[in-house]
Short mmCIF file of C-alpha atoms in Angstrom, two decimals:
data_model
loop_
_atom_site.label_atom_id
_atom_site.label_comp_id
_atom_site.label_asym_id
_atom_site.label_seq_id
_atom_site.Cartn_x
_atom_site.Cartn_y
_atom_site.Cartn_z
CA UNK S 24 18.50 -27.89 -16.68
CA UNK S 25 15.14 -26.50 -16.51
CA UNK S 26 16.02 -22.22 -14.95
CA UNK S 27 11.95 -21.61 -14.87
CA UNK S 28 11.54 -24.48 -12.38
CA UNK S 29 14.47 -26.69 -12.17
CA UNK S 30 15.90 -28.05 -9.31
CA UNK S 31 17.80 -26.54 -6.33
CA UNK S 32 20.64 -29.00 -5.22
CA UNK S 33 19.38 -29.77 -1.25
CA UNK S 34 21.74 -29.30 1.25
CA UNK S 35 19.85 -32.54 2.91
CA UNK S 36 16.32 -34.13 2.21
CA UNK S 37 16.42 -36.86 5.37
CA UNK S 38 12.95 -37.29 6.88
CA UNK S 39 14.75 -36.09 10.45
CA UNK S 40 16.10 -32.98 9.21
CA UNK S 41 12.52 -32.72 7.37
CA UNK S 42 10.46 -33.32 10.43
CA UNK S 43 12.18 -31.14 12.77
CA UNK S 44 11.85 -28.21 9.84
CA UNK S 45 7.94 -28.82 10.16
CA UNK S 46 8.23 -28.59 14.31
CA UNK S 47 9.31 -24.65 13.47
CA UNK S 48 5.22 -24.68 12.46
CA UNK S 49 4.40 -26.60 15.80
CA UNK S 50 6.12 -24.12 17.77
CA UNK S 51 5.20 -20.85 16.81
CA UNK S 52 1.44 -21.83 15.52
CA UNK S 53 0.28 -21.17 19.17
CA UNK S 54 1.25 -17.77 18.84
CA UNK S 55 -1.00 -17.55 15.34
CA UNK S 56 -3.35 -19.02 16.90
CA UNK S 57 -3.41 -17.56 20.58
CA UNK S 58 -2.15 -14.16 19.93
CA UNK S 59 -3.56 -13.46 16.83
CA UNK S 60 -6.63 -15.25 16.39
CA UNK S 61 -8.69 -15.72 19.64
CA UNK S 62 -7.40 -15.38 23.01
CA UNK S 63 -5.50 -11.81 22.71
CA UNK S 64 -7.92 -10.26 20.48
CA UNK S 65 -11.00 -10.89 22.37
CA UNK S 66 -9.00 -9.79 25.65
CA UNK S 67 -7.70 -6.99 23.73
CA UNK S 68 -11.54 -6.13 22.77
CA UNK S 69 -12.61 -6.45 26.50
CA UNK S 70 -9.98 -4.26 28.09
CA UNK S 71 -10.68 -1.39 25.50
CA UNK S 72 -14.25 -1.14 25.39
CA UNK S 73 -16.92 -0.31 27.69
CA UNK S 74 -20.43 -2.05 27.10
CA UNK S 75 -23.48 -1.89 29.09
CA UNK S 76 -25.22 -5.34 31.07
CA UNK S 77 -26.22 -6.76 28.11
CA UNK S 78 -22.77 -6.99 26.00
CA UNK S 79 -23.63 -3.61 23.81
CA UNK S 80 -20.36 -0.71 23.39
CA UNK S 81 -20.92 2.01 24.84
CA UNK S 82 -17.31 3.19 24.04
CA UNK S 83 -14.78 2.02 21.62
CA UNK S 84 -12.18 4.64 21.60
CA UNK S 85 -8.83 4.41 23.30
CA UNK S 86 -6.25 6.81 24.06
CA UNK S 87 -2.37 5.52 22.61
CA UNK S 88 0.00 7.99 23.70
CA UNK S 89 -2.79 10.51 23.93
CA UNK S 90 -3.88 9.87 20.58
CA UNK S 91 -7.62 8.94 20.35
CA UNK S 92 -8.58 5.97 18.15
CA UNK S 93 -10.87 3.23 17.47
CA UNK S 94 -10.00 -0.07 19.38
CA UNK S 95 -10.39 -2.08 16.48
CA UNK S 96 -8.52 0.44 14.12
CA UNK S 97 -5.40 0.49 16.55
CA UNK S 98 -4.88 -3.06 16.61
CA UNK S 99 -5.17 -2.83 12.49
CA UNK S 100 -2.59 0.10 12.63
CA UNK S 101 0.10 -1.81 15.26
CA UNK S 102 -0.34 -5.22 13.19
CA UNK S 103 0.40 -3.25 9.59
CA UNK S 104 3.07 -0.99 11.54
CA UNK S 105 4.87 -4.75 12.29
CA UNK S 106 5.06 -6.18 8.96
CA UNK S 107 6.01 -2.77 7.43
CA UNK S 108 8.79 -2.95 9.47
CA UNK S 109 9.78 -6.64 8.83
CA UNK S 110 9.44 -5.93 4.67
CA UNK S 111 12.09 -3.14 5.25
CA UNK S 112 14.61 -5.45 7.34
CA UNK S 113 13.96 -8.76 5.82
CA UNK S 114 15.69 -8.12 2.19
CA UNK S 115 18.54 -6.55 4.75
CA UNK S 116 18.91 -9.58 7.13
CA UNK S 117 18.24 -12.17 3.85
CA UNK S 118 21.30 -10.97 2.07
CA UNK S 119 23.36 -11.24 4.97
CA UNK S 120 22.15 -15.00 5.51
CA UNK S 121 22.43 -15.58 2.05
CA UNK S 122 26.09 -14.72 1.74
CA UNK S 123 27.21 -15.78 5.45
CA UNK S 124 25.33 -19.01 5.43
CA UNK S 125 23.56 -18.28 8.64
CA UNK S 126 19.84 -18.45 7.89
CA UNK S 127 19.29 -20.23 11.34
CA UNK S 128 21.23 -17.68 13.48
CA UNK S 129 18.51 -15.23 11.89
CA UNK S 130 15.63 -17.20 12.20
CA UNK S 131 16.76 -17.96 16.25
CA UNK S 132 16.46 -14.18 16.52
CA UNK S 133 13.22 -13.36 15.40
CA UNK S 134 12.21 -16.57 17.62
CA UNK S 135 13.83 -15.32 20.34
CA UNK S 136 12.31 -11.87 20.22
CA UNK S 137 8.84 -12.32 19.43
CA UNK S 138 8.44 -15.33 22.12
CA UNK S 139 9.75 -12.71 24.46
CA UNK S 140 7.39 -10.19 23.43
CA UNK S 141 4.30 -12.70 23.87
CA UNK S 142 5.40 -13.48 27.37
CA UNK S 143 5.74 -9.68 27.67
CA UNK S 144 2.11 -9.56 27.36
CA UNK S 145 1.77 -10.98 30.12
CA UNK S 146 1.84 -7.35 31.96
CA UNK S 147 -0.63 -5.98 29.43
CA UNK S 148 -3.67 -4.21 31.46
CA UNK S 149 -6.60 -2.01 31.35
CA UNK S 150 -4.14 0.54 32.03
CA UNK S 151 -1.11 -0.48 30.23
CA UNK S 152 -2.72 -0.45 26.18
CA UNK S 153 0.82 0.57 25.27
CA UNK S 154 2.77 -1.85 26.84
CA UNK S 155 0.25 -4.68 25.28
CA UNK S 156 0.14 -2.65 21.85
CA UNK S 157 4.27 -2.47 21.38
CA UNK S 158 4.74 -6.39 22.62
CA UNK S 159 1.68 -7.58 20.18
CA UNK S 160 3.49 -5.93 17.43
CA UNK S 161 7.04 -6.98 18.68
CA UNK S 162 5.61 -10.12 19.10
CA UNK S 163 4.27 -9.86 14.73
CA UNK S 164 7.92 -9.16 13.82
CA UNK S 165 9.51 -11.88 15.50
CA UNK S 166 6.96 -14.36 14.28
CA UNK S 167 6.60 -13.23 10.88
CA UNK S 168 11.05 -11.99 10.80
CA UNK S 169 11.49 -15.89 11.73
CA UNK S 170 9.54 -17.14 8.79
CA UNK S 171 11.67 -15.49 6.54
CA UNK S 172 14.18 -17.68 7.23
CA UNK S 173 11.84 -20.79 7.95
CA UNK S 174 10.78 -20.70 5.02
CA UNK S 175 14.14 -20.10 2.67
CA UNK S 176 15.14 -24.00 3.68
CA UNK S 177 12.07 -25.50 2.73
CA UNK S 178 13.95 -25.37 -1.36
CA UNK S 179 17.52 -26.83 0.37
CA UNK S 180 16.00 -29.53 2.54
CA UNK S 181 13.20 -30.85 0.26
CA UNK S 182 13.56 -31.93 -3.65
CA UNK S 183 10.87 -30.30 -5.75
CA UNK S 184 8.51 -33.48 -5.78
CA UNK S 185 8.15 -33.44 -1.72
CA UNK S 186 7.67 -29.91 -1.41
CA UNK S 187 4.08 -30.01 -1.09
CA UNK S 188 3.90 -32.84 0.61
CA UNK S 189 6.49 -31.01 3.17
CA UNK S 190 4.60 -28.03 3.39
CA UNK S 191 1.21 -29.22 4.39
CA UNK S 192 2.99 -31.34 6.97
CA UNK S 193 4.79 -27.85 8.34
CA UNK S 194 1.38 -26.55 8.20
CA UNK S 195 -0.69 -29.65 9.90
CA UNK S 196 2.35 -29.80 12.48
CA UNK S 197 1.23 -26.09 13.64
CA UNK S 198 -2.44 -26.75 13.38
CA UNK S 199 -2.06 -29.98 15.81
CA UNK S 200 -0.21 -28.32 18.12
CA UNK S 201 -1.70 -24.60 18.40
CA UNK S 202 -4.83 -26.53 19.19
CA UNK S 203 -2.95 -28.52 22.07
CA UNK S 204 -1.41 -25.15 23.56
CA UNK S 205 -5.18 -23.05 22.62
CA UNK S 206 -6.99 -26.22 24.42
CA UNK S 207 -4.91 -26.08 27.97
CA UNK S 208 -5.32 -21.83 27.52
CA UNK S 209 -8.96 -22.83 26.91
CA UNK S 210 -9.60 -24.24 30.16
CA UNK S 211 -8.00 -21.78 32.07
CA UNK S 212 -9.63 -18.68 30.15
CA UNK S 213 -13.14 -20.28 30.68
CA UNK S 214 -13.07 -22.39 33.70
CA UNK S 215 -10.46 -20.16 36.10
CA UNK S 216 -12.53 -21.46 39.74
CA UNK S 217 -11.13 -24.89 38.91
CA UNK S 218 -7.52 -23.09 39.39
CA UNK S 219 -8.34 -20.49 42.45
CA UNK S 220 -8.07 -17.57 39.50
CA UNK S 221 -10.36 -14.74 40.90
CA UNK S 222 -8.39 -12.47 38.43
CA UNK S 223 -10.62 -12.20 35.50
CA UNK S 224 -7.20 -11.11 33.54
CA UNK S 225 -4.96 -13.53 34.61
CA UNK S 226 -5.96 -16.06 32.78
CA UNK S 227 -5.40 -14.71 29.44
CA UNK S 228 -2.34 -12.75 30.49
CA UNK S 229 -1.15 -16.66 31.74
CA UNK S 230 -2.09 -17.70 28.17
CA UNK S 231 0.18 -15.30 26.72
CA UNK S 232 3.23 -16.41 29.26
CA UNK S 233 2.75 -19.82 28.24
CA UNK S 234 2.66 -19.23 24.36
CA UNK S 235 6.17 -17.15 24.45
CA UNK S 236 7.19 -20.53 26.53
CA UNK S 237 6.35 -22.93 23.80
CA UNK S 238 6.99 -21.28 21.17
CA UNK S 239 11.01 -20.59 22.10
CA UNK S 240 10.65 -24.48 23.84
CA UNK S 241 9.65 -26.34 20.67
CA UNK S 242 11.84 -24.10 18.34
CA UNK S 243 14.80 -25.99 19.54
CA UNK S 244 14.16 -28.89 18.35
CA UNK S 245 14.07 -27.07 15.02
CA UNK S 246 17.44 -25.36 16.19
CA UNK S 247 18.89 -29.12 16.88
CA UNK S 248 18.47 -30.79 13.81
CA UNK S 249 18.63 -27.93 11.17
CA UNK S 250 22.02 -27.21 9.14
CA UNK S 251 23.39 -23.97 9.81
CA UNK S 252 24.03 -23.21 5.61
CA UNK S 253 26.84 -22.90 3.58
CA UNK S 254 28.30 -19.52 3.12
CA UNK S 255 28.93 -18.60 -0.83
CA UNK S 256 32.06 -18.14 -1.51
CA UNK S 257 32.02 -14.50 -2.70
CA UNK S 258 31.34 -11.57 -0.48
CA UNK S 259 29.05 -8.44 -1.30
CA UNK S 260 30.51 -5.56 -3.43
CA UNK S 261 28.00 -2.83 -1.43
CA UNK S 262 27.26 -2.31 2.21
CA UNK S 263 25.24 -4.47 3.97
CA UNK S 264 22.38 -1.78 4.25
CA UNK S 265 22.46 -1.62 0.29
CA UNK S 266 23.08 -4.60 -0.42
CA UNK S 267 19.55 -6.43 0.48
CA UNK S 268 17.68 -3.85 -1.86
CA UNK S 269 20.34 -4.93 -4.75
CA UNK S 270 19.60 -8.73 -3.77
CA UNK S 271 15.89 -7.94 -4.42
CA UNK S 272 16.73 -6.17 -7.50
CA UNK S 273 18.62 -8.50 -8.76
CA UNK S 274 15.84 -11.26 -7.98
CA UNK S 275 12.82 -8.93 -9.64
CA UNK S 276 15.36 -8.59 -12.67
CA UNK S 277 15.53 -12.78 -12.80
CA UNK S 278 11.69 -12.92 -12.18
CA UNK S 279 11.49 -10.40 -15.82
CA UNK S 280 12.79 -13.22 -17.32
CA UNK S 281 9.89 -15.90 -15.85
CA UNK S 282 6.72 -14.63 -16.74
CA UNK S 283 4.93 -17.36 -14.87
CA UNK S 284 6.96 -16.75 -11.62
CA UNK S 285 6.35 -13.03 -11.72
CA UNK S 286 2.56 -12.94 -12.66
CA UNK S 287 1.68 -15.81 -9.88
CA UNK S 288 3.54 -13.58 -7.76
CA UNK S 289 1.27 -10.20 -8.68
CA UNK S 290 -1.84 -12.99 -8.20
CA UNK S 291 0.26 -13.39 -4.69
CA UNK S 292 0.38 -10.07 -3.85
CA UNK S 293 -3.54 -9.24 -4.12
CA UNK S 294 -5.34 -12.19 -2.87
CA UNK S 295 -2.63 -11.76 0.43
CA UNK S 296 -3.90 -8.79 1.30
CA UNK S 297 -7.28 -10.52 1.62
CA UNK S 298 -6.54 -13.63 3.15
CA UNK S 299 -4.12 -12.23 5.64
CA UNK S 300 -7.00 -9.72 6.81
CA UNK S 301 -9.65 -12.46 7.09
CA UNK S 302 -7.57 -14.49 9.32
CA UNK S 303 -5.90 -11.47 11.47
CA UNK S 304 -9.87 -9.67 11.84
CA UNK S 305 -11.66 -13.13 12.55
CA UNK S 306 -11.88 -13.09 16.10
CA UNK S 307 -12.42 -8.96 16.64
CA UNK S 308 -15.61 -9.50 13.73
CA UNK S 309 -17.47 -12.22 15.89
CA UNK S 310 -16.96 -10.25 18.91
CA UNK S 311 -18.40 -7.07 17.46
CA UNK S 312 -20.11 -7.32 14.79
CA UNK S 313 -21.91 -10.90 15.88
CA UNK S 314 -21.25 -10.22 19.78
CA UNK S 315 -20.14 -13.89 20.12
CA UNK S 316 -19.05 -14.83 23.98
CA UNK S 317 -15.32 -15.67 24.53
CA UNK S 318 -16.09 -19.47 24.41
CA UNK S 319 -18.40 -19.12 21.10
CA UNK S 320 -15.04 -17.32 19.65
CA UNK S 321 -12.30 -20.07 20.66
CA UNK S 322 -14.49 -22.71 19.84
CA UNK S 323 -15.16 -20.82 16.21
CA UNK S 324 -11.19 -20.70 15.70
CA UNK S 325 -10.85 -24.25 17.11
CA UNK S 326 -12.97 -25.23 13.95
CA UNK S 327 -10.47 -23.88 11.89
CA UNK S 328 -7.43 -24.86 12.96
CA UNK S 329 -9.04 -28.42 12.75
CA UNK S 330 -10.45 -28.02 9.61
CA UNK S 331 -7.48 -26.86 8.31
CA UNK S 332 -5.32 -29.60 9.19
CA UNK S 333 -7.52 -31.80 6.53
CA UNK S 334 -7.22 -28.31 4.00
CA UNK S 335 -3.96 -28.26 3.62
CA UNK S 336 -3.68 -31.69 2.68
CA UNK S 337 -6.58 -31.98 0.73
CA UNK S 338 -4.93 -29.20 -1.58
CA UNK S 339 -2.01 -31.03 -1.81
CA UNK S 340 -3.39 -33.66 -3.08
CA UNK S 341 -5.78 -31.41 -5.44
CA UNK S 342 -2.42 -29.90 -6.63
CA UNK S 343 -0.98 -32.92 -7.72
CA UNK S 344 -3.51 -34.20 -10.13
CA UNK S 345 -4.49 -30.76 -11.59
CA UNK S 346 -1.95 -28.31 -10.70
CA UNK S 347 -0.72 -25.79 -7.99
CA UNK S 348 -1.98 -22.71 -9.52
CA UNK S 349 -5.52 -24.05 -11.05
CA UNK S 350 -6.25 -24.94 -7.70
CA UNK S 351 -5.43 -21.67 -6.28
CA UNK S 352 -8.07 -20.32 -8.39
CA UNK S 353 -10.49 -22.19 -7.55
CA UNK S 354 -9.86 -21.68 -4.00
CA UNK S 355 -9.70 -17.62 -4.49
CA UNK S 356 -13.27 -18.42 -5.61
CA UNK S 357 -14.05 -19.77 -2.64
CA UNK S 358 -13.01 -16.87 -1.13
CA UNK S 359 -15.29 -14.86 -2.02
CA UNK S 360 -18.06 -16.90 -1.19
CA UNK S 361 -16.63 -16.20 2.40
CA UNK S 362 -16.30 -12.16 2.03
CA UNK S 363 -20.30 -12.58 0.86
CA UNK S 364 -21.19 -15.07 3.39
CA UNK S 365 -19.75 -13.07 6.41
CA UNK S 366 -21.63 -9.77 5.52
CA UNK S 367 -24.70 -11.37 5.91
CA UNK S 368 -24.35 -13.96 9.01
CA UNK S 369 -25.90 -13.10 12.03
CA UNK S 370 -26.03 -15.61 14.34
CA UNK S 371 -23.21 -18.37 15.67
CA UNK S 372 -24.21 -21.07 13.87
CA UNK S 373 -24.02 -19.43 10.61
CA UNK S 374 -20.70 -18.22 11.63
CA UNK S 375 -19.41 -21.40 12.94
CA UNK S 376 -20.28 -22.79 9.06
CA UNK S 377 -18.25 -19.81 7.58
CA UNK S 378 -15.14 -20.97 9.91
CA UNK S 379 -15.57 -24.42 8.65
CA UNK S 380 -14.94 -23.14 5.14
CA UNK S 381 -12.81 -20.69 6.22
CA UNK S 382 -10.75 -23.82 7.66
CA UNK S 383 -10.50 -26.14 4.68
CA UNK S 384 -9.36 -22.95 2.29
CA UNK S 385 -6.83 -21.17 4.67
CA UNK S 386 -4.46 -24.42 5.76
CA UNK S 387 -4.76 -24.71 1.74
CA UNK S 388 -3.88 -21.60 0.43
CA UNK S 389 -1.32 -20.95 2.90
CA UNK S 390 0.63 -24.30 2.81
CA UNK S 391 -0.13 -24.51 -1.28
CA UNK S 392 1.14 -20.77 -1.75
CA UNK S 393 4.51 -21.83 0.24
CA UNK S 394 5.05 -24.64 -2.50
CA UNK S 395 3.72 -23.12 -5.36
CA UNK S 396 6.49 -20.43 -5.23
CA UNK S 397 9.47 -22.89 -4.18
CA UNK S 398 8.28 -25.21 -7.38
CA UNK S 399 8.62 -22.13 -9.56
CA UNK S 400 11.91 -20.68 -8.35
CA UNK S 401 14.70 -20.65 -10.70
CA UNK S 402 17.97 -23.12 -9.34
CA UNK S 403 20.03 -20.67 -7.31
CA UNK S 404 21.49 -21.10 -3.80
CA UNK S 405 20.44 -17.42 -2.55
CA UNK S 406 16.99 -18.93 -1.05
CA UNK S 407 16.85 -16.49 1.35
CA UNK S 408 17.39 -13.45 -1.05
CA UNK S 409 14.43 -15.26 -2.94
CA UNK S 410 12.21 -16.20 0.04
CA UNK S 411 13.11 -12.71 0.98
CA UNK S 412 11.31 -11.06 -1.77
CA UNK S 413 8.15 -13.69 -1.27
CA UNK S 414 8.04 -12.41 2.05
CA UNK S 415 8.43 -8.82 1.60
CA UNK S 416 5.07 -9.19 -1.21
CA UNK S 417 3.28 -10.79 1.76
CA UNK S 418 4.30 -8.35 3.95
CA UNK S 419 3.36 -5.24 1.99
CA UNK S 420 0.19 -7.02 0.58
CA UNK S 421 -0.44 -7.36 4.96
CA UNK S 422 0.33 -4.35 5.35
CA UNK S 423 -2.21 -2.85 2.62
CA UNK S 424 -4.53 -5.37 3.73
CA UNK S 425 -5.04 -4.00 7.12
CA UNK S 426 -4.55 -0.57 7.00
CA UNK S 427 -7.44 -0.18 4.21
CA UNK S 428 -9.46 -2.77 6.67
CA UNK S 429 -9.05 -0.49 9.33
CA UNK S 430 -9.61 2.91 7.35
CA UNK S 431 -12.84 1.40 6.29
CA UNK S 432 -14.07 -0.13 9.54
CA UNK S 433 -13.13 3.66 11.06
CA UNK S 434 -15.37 5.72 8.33
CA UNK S 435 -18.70 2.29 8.55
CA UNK S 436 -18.11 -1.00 10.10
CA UNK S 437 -16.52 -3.96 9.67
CA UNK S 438 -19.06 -5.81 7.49
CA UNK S 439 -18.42 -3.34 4.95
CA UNK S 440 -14.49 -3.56 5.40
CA UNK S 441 -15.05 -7.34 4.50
CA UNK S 442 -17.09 -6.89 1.59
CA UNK S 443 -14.46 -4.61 0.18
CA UNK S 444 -11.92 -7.22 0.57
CA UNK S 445 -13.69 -9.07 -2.17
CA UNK S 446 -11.91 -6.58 -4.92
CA UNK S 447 -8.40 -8.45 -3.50
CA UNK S 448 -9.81 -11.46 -4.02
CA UNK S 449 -11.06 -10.96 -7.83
CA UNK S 450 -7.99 -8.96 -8.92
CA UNK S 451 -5.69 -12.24 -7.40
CA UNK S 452 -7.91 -14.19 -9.65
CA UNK S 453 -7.97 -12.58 -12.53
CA UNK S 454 -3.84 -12.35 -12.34
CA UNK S 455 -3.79 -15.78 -11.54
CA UNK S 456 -5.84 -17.18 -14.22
CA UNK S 457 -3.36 -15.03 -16.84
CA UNK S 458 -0.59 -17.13 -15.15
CA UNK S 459 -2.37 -20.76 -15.82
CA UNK S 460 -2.37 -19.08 -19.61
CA UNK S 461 1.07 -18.53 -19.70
CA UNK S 462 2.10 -21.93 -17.88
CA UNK S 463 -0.01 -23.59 -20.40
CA UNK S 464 1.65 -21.82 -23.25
CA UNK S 465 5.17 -22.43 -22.08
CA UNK S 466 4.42 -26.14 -21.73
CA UNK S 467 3.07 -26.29 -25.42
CA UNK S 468 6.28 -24.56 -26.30
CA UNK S 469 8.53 -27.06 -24.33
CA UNK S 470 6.97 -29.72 -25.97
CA UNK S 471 7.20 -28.37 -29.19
#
């Protein structure tokens, strides 16, 4: 059997168990897409600065726990602070599934705790920034702690030829129904007479509420239908503190041995930190830099959660006729058509283009990146250890990401934060295209 990308025997591939794994994307997508992308951040932006009549800010800087910062530069800080925190504990909590068998008892944790955080939220005021800044971020670490897991069954449930396929429908399954959960938010944000609401906060503050709601609602389908694991049949030699790192270790030593796994996975680790940014910034850029209105914004990220839905399985498609990683490259290209295109737009229309683009390459790269890493995996039944180190390079490259987003957006703006993300962008690329190389060459030598 093939170790570079063989198969990994599935603990089930039925189209039940397969359909309520892609519902996990359904439920927590409205937080991605609520939370992160429009409704919280342009709330967030309102609550922190002061502008004059005609929309202008007058005064950005906050005061978190009597430390004075930048609005925008906090929110950076608290999202990187999150996923810091989830690459420590994931390689921790994966070697515990691993060897227990109990991915979903993990996964119903970090569900559990970040839809809590987002209802949380739901106190978050003018004069409360650090109750809304510590739920935002709890609300990060259960999302992105849950995915972790999520994301180790996709190898057990799915045989390598419907992994693609499987992913895109995870990812069009969130799309779909973030924009059902950001479309009822919608009308209460920017139609609250209809409802009596003569608090201008409570509608988003009610948005929040109802994300935590469907998000730990939906999961149980998920929870329902999903097999709990199998628990190997040997038990770890070192503490279960230790032992995570040693998992990872021992995973980084098997990746040595894969040169094709390992460089994708350095072209992984730089064009994250770019594509994570884009899609975490979105929403504070229009409101700043382009001064878009609250409905200009949602309807911007409506686009792309659309758009996307048609991305991700346009790239699937793409991927099967010319390969996974080719057509990463070509989309990292595309990416920096984006970095270049949003330093110079200035007015909605030219932004709303951008999301459209922005749309059709995000539900692609995300969904294809998924795949592209269970396809190469070597056969082994410690998918979480492995998933675990995929999601600790996201995490870190997130983590990088924003912090040097925010440290430039502190010292200029955040056009020029953009345009610097372009150097993530060309050094994924250029990693990426030395991974085609060796793919090619280790075909040739197969068939030889």
């Amino acid at each position: 059997m093939n170790t570079t990308t063989g198969e990994i025997p599935a603990i089930t591939s039925s189209k039940p168990v397969q359909r309520a794994w892609a519902m996990y994307d359904w439920a927590n997508s409205a937080y991605n897409l609520v939370i992160t992308s429009t409704i919280f951040p342009i709330y967030y932006e309102a609550v922190t600065s002061v502008k004059s009549a005609n929309g202008e800010v007058l005064n950005d800087t906050v005061s978190f726990f009597g430390i004075q910062v930048k609005n925008s530069s906090l929110f950076d800080y608290s999202i990187s602070a999150a996923y810091l925190v989830i690459a420590f504990l994931s390689p921790i909590l994966s070697s515990v599934a691993d060897y227990r068998g109990n991915k979903k008892f993990f996964m119903q944790l970090f569900c559990y705790l970040g839809s809590a955080a987002c209802c949380g939220l739901y106190f978050f005021k003018r004069d409360t920034l650090e109750l809304g800044i510590i739920c935002s971020s709890i609300a990060a670490l259960g999302y992105c702690g849950s995915l972790v897991f999520y994301n180790a069954y996709l190898p057990e449930i799915a045989p390598e030829n419907e992994r693609d396929r499987l992913s895109a429908q995870g990812f069009s399954y969130g799309y779909i129904g973030s924009v059902i959960l950001q479309v009822i938010c919608f009308i209460f944000v920017l139609k609250p007479d209809w409802f009596g609401i003569k608090d201008d906060s409570f509608a988003p503050r009610l948005s929040f509420l109802l994300v935590g709601i469907w998000w730990f609602g939906f999961a149980q389908i998920t929870f329902f239908k999903l097999p709990k694991g199998v628990a190997l049949p040997t038990q770890p030699s070192h503490g279960v503190l230790a032992n995570g790192f040693i998992e990872l270790k021992k995973v980084w030593a098997q990746l040595k041995q894969m040169p094709v796994l390992k460089t994708y996975l350095g072209a992984f680790f730089f064009y994250s930190m770019g594509v994570q940014t884009v899609m975490l910034a979105a929403a504070l850029f229009g409101s700043k830099e382009l001064k878009l209105e609250q409905g200009q914004l949602i309807t911007t990220i409506l686009i792309i959660q659309l758009v996307a839905i048609a991305g991700a399985y346009l790239m699937a498609k793409l991927a099967a006729t010319f390969g996974n990683l080719k057509v990463l490259l070509f989309v990292l290209f595309i990416w920096v058509g984006i970095c270049v295109g949003a330093y110079f737009v200035k007015t909605a229309m030219e932004f709303y283009v951008l999301a459209t683009v922005v749309g059709i390459v995000m539900g692609g790269i995300q969904s294809l990146s998924r795949s592209t890493y269970s396809k190469l995996m070597p056969v082994t039944h410690d998918t979480a250890s492995f998933f675990s180190f995929y999601d600790v390079t996201e995490k870190l490259a997130i983590v990088i990401g924003m912090m040097s987003f925010g440290f430039i957006d502190s010292l200029m703006d955040m056009r020029a934060a953009i345009l610097a993300l372009i150097t993530f962008f060309v050094a994924g690329a250029l990693i990426l295209y030395i991974a085609i190389r060796r793919q090619t060459a280790q075909k040739m030598a197969v068939g030889h």
